[in-house]
Coordinates of C-alpha atoms and ligand atoms in Angstrom, one line a residue:
M1 CA -30.2 17.4 14.6
A2 CA -26.7 15.9 14.6
T3 CA -24.8 16.3 17.8
E4 CA -21.6 18.2 17.4
A5 CA -18.5 16.0 17.4
K6 CA -16.8 15.8 20.7
I7 CA -13.6 14.1 19.6
R8 CA -12.1 14.2 16.1
I9 CA -9.6 11.5 15.3
F10 CA -7.3 10.9 12.4
H11 CA -6.2 7.2 12.0
A12 CA -3.2 6.3 9.8
G13 CA -1.3 3.1 10.2
D14 CA 1.4 1.5 8.1
V15 CA 2.8 4.6 6.4
H16 CA 6.2 2.8 6.0
L17 CA 8.2 5.9 5.5
D18 CA 11.6 5.3 3.8
T19 CA 10.5 2.1 2.1
P20 CA 13.3 1.2 -0.3
F21 CA 11.0 0.4 -3.3
S22 CA 13.8 -1.9 -4.5
R23 CA 11.7 -3.2 -7.4
L24 CA 11.7 0.2 -9.0
D25 CA 14.8 1.8 -10.5
A26 CA 16.9 4.2 -8.3
E27 CA 15.2 7.4 -9.6
R28 CA 11.7 6.1 -9.3
G29 CA 12.4 4.5 -5.9
E30 CA 13.5 8.0 -4.7
A31 CA 10.4 9.5 -6.2
R32 CA 8.2 7.1 -4.3
R33 CA 10.0 7.8 -1.1
R34 CA 9.2 11.5 -1.7
D35 CA 5.6 10.5 -2.4
L36 CA 5.4 8.8 1.0
R37 CA 6.7 11.9 2.7
S38 CA 4.3 14.1 0.8
T39 CA 1.4 11.7 1.5
F40 CA 2.3 12.0 5.2
T41 CA 2.4 15.8 5.0
G42 CA -1.0 15.7 3.2
M43 CA -2.6 13.6 5.8
M44 CA -1.3 15.9 8.6
L45 CA -2.7 18.9 6.7
Y46 CA -6.0 17.2 6.5
A47 CA -5.9 16.4 10.3
R48 CA -5.2 20.1 11.0
M49 CA -8.0 21.3 8.7
K50 CA -10.5 19.0 10.4
N51 CA -9.3 20.3 13.8
C52 CA -8.5 16.8 15.0
Q53 CA -7.5 16.6 18.6
L54 CA -5.9 13.2 18.1
V55 CA -3.8 11.6 15.4
L56 CA -3.4 7.9 16.0
L57 CA -0.4 6.2 14.3
P58 CA -0.7 2.5 15.0
G59 CA 2.6 1.2 13.9
D60 CA 5.0 0.8 10.9
L61 CA 5.2 4.5 10.6
F62 CA 8.8 3.7 9.5
D63 CA 9.6 0.7 7.2
D64 CA 12.5 -0.2 9.3
G65 CA 14.1 0.8 12.6
F66 CA 16.3 3.0 10.5
A67 CA 14.9 6.3 9.3
T68 CA 16.6 9.0 7.3
K69 CA 17.4 12.3 8.9
E70 CA 15.3 14.0 6.4
T71 CA 12.2 11.9 7.3
V72 CA 12.7 12.4 11.1
E73 CA 13.0 16.1 10.6
L74 CA 9.9 16.2 8.5
L75 CA 8.0 14.3 11.2
C76 CA 9.1 16.6 13.9
R77 CA 8.2 19.6 11.8
E78 CA 4.7 18.2 11.3
F79 CA 4.3 17.5 15.0
E80 CA 5.5 21.0 15.9
N81 CA 3.3 22.6 13.3
S82 CA 0.2 21.0 15.0
P83 CA 0.5 22.0 18.7
D84 CA -3.2 21.4 19.2
I85 CA -3.0 17.8 18.1
R86 CA -1.9 14.9 20.3
F87 CA 0.0 12.4 18.2
V88 CA -0.1 8.8 19.6
I89 CA 2.3 6.3 18.2
A90 CA 2.2 2.5 18.8
P91 CA 5.4 1.0 17.3
G92 CA 4.8 -2.0 15.1
N93 CA 6.8 -5.0 13.9
H94 CA 8.7 -3.0 11.3
D95 CA 9.5 -0.1 13.7
P96 CA 9.7 -1.7 17.1
Y97 CA 10.5 0.4 20.2
R98 CA 14.0 -0.7 21.2
P99 CA 17.2 0.9 22.4
G100 CA 18.7 2.9 19.6
S101 CA 15.4 3.1 17.6
V102 CA 14.3 6.5 16.4
Y103 CA 11.5 6.3 19.0
A104 CA 13.9 5.8 21.9
A105 CA 16.8 8.0 20.7
K106 CA 15.0 11.0 19.3
K107 CA 13.5 13.7 21.5
F108 CA 10.1 14.3 20.0
P109 CA 7.9 17.4 20.7
E110 CA 5.7 17.3 23.8
N111 CA 2.5 16.6 21.9
V112 CA 3.9 13.2 20.8
Y113 CA 3.0 10.1 22.9
I114 CA 4.8 6.9 22.1
F115 CA 4.0 3.5 23.7
S116 CA 7.2 1.7 24.8
S117 CA 6.0 -1.5 26.4
P118 CA 4.5 -4.7 25.0
A119 CA 1.9 -4.7 27.9
V120 CA -1.2 -2.5 27.6
S121 CA -0.7 1.0 29.0
R122 CA -2.5 4.3 28.4
F123 CA -2.1 8.0 27.8
E124 CA -4.7 10.1 29.6
F125 CA -6.3 13.1 28.1
P126 CA -8.8 14.3 30.7
E127 CA -9.2 17.6 28.7
L128 CA -10.8 15.5 25.9
G129 CA -12.6 13.1 28.2
A130 CA -10.6 10.3 26.6
D131 CA -7.8 7.8 27.2
V132 CA -5.8 6.2 24.5
Y133 CA -4.7 2.6 25.3
G134 CA -2.0 0.7 23.4
W135 CA 1.3 -1.1 23.4
A136 CA 4.5 -1.3 21.5
F137 CA 6.3 -4.0 19.6
T138 CA 9.8 -4.1 21.2
S139 CA 11.1 -6.6 18.6
S140 CA 9.9 -7.9 15.3
F141 CA 7.6 -10.4 17.1
L142 CA 4.9 -10.2 19.7
T143 CA 3.2 -13.6 20.3
E144 CA 0.9 -12.7 23.2
D145 CA -2.4 -10.9 22.9
P146 CA -1.8 -7.9 25.2
L147 CA -5.6 -7.5 25.6
A148 CA -6.1 -11.1 26.9
G149 CA -7.4 -10.6 30.5
F150 CA -7.4 -6.8 30.1
A151 CA -9.8 -5.2 32.6
P152 CA -10.1 -1.4 32.1
E153 CA -10.6 0.9 35.0
E154 CA -14.0 2.7 34.8
N155 CA -13.2 6.3 35.0
G156 CA -16.0 7.7 32.8
R157 CA -13.7 8.6 30.0
I158 CA -14.0 7.4 26.4
R159 CA -11.6 4.5 25.7
L160 CA -9.7 4.5 22.5
L161 CA -7.1 2.0 21.3
C162 CA -4.1 2.7 19.0
A163 CA -2.2 -0.5 18.4
H164 CA -0.4 -2.8 15.9
G165 CA -1.7 -6.3 15.8
D166 CA -3.2 -9.1 13.8
L167 CA -6.9 -10.0 13.8
T168 CA -6.5 -12.6 11.1
S169 CA -4.8 -15.4 13.0
P170 CA -4.9 -16.5 16.7
V171 CA -1.4 -17.9 16.3
S172 CA 0.1 -14.8 14.6
N173 CA 3.7 -13.8 15.5
S174 CA 2.5 -10.2 15.0
C175 CA 0.4 -9.8 18.1
P176 CA -2.7 -12.0 17.7
L177 CA -5.9 -10.1 18.5
S178 CA -9.6 -11.0 18.6
E179 CA -12.7 -8.9 18.1
S180 CA -14.0 -9.9 21.5
D181 CA -11.0 -8.1 23.0
F182 CA -12.4 -4.7 21.9
V183 CA -15.9 -5.3 23.2
R184 CA -14.6 -6.6 26.6
G185 CA -12.2 -3.6 26.8
G186 CA -15.2 -1.3 26.2
F187 CA -13.3 0.6 23.5
T188 CA -15.3 3.2 21.5
Y189 CA -12.8 3.2 18.6
A190 CA -9.8 0.9 18.0
A191 CA -7.3 2.2 15.4
L192 CA -5.3 -0.7 14.2
G193 CA -2.3 -1.2 12.1
H194 CA -0.6 -4.2 10.4
I195 CA -3.0 -5.2 7.6
H196 CA -2.1 -3.2 4.5
K197 CA -5.4 -3.7 2.6
S198 CA -8.1 -2.3 4.8
P199 CA -11.2 -4.4 4.9
G200 CA -13.0 -1.3 6.2
I201 CA -14.0 -0.2 9.7
K202 CA -16.4 -2.6 11.4
R203 CA -18.7 -2.4 14.4
V204 CA -19.1 -5.0 17.1
G205 CA -21.2 -4.1 20.1
R206 CA -20.5 -0.4 20.7
T207 CA -16.9 -0.6 19.4
W208 CA -15.8 0.5 16.0
F209 CA -12.5 -1.0 15.0
G210 CA -10.4 -1.7 11.9
Y211 CA -7.2 -1.2 9.9
S212 CA -6.6 2.0 7.9
G213 CA -4.4 0.0 5.5
S214 CA -1.2 1.6 4.1
P215 CA -1.8 5.1 2.6
E216 CA 0.5 4.3 -0.4
G217 CA 0.8 1.0 -2.2
R218 CA 4.3 -0.4 -2.0
S219 CA 4.2 -3.3 -4.5
F220 CA 1.8 -5.1 -6.8
D221 CA 0.4 -6.8 -3.7
E222 CA -1.0 -3.5 -2.7
C223 CA -3.0 -2.4 -5.7
G224 CA -5.7 0.3 -5.9
E225 CA -6.5 3.5 -4.1
R226 CA -5.4 3.9 -0.4
G227 CA -5.8 6.3 2.4
A228 CA -6.7 6.7 6.1
Y229 CA -9.7 7.2 8.3
Y230 CA -11.3 10.2 9.9
A231 CA -13.6 9.5 12.8
E232 CA -15.9 11.7 14.9
I233 CA -17.2 10.7 18.3
D234 CA -20.2 12.6 19.6
E235 CA -21.3 13.3 23.2
E236 CA -23.3 10.0 23.3
G237 CA -20.2 8.0 22.2
E238 CA -21.6 7.5 18.7
V239 CA -19.0 7.2 16.0
A240 CA -19.0 8.4 12.4
V241 CA -16.1 7.2 10.3
S242 CA -15.1 8.0 6.8
F243 CA -12.3 6.8 4.5
V244 CA -10.2 9.5 3.0
P245 CA -8.1 8.6 0.0
F246 CA -4.5 9.9 0.0
S247 CA -2.4 7.8 -2.3
R248 CA -0.4 9.8 -4.8
R249 CA 0.2 6.9 -7.0
I250 CA -1.6 3.6 -7.5
Y251 CA -0.4 0.1 -8.3
R252 CA -2.5 -1.5 -11.0
K253 CA -2.5 -4.8 -12.8
E254 CA -4.1 -4.9 -16.3
S255 CA -4.1 -7.3 -19.1
C256 CA -4.6 -6.7 -22.8
D257 CA -5.6 -9.5 -25.3
L258 CA -3.8 -9.0 -28.6
T259 CA -5.5 -11.9 -30.4
G260 CA -5.5 -11.3 -34.1
C261 CA -3.0 -8.4 -34.1
R262 CA -0.8 -8.6 -37.1
T263 CA 1.2 -5.4 -36.9
E264 CA 2.8 -3.2 -34.3
A265 CA 0.3 -0.5 -35.1
E266 CA -2.7 -2.8 -34.5
A267 CA -1.2 -3.9 -31.1
S268 CA -0.5 -0.3 -30.1
H269 CA -4.1 0.7 -31.0
R270 CA -5.5 -2.0 -28.8
I271 CA -3.2 -1.3 -25.9
L272 CA -3.7 2.5 -26.1
G273 CA -7.4 1.9 -26.1
L274 CA -7.0 0.1 -22.8
F275 CA -4.9 3.0 -21.4
E276 CA -7.6 5.4 -22.4
R277 CA -10.5 3.4 -21.0
E278 CA -8.8 2.7 -17.7
K279 CA -7.4 6.2 -17.5
L280 CA -3.8 4.9 -17.0
G281 CA -1.6 7.9 -16.6
K282 CA 1.4 9.3 -14.7
N283 CA -0.1 8.4 -11.3
V284 CA -0.1 4.7 -12.2
I285 CA 2.5 2.0 -11.5
L286 CA 1.4 -0.5 -14.1
R287 CA 1.9 -4.2 -14.6
L288 CA 0.6 -4.9 -18.1
T289 CA 0.3 -8.5 -19.2
L290 CA -0.1 -9.1 -22.9
T291 CA -2.1 -12.2 -23.8
G292 CA -3.7 -13.9 -26.8
S293 CA -2.5 -15.3 -30.1
C294 CA -0.9 -12.7 -32.4
A295 CA 1.2 -12.7 -35.5
P296 CA 4.7 -14.2 -35.2
G297 CA 7.3 -11.5 -34.9
L298 CA 4.9 -8.9 -33.5
T299 CA 6.6 -6.5 -31.2
V300 CA 5.2 -3.6 -29.1
R301 CA 6.9 -0.3 -28.4
E302 CA 7.5 -0.8 -24.7
D303 CA 9.3 2.6 -24.3
E304 CA 6.4 4.5 -25.7
L305 CA 4.0 2.8 -23.4
A306 CA 6.3 3.3 -20.4
E307 CA 6.3 7.1 -21.0
R308 CA 2.5 7.3 -20.4
V309 CA 2.6 5.9 -16.9
F310 CA 4.9 6.3 -13.8
S311 CA 6.4 2.9 -14.2
L312 CA 5.7 -0.1 -16.5
D313 CA 6.3 -3.7 -15.8
L314 CA 5.4 -5.3 -19.2
R315 CA 4.8 -9.1 -19.3
D316 CA 4.5 -10.6 -22.7
E317 CA 2.5 -13.8 -22.5
T318 CA 1.3 -13.7 -26.1
S319 CA 1.6 -16.7 -28.3
P320 CA 2.9 -15.9 -31.8
T321 CA 0.7 -18.4 -33.4
F322 CA -1.9 -16.2 -35.2
D323 CA -1.7 -16.9 -38.9
G324 CA 0.7 -19.7 -37.9
A325 CA -0.8 -21.9 -40.6
L326 CA 0.7 -19.6 -43.3
L327 CA 4.1 -19.7 -41.7
E328 CA 3.8 -23.5 -41.3
Q329 CA 3.6 -23.7 -45.1
D330 CA 6.4 -21.2 -45.6
L331 CA 9.3 -22.9 -47.4
T332 CA 11.9 -20.3 -46.4
L333 CA 14.0 -20.3 -43.3
R334 CA 11.1 -18.4 -41.5
G335 CA 8.8 -21.5 -41.9
A336 CA 11.6 -23.8 -40.9
L337 CA 12.2 -21.9 -37.7
Y338 CA 8.4 -21.9 -37.0
R339 CA 8.1 -25.7 -37.5
I340 CA 11.1 -26.4 -35.3
L341 CA 9.6 -24.3 -32.4
L342 CA 6.0 -25.4 -32.9
P343 CA 6.0 -28.1 -30.2
E344 CA 7.3 -25.6 -27.6
L345 CA 5.0 -22.8 -28.9
T346 CA 2.0 -25.0 -28.2
S347 CA 3.4 -26.5 -25.0
E348 CA 1.2 -26.9 -21.9
D349 CA 3.9 -25.2 -19.9
P350 CA 3.5 -21.3 -20.0
E351 CA 7.2 -20.8 -19.3
V352 CA 8.2 -23.1 -22.2
R353 CA 5.7 -21.3 -24.5
R354 CA 7.1 -17.9 -23.5
T355 CA 10.7 -18.9 -24.2
A356 CA 9.7 -20.4 -27.5
A357 CA 7.8 -17.2 -28.4
D358 CA 10.8 -15.1 -27.5
A359 CA 13.0 -17.3 -29.7
L360 CA 10.6 -17.1 -32.6
R361 CA 10.4 -13.3 -32.3
C362 CA 14.2 -12.9 -32.2
G363 CA 14.7 -15.3 -35.0
L364 CA 12.1 -13.7 -37.3
T365 CA 13.4 -10.2 -36.6
A366 CA 16.9 -11.3 -37.4
L367 CA 15.8 -13.0 -40.6
D368 CA 14.1 -9.7 -41.6
G369 CA 17.5 -8.0 -41.1
G370 CA 16.6 -6.3 -37.8
V371 CA 18.2 -6.5 -34.4
P372 CA 16.0 -8.3 -31.8
A373 CA 15.0 -5.8 -29.1
D374 CA 16.5 -7.8 -26.3
L375 CA 19.9 -8.3 -27.8
Ligands
MN401 MN1 3.0 -2.7 8.0

């Protein structure tokens, strides 16, 4: 029979509240900042429902030392609403603990524990039989591994770690760490922040460690579903960890091959087929790249596609050379334009091809009596 969990932990790093989302327009940027706050609230609700005794927030809780009043109020409300939870915060490279920072300036409720030194220290929770170790970035850089030479005191309590650091490089400016640090330190669970794409939680010796990743993607470098970790530690010090998805919206990159498409209707049909298959809806921030060889002058209804998703970044890399042979023989101005642009349309350089394709599309639209979309 499974032993009952002794300690229940919620681990959420790199929330990056108040991220500017400057690549989105103002309205969508604001919506994403609201998403981030709601995601945080959703995570805290989950931690309460699971009766977690500890919420570990290992850094970059804020995107910047600056945090809006609204966000700070929301945090304090969440902390106060969960008097049975101990919140441990380890400031990261984006939200270092320094004079004037939110961490130093704001009086947080009593159940909030914030590391303030770049050296290892700990918060003791004898009622849980556990101590949480950690440190704080006090500037954007931390070049020393705080765990190098760390020798923990044996006090019979479970050792946990909540910290921001970089396991990917021994010469990192963002607190270089190594796996052997965790084993030597005898940690049962090391909740890390810094790497936004979680490679999952790993085990080395008796230590479980890993990055939760960021719970919301913030750019096309952070695609796919995201979330946080819930961990249970039993009386024997055994750990059971599970990933919990929380992202409200998902960045996705898709491409659609329009080879052979002659009309806008054909292109739409193909693109909408992709939307359907991939279930691309209002929760998706989409980068869609159109590829292939399609009819010269073909356009797609970008505004209609954009309405189906949260935000659309459309990249047209098609080559308007399908049926080009016909156009090459065309004795009107349309054919002449095609022949002039042909060397560029078939250039090795994708940038040159793209510019020539745009020029051909604009030219053909104008010759048909229309107004090119981009003018
Ligand atoms: Mn971060």
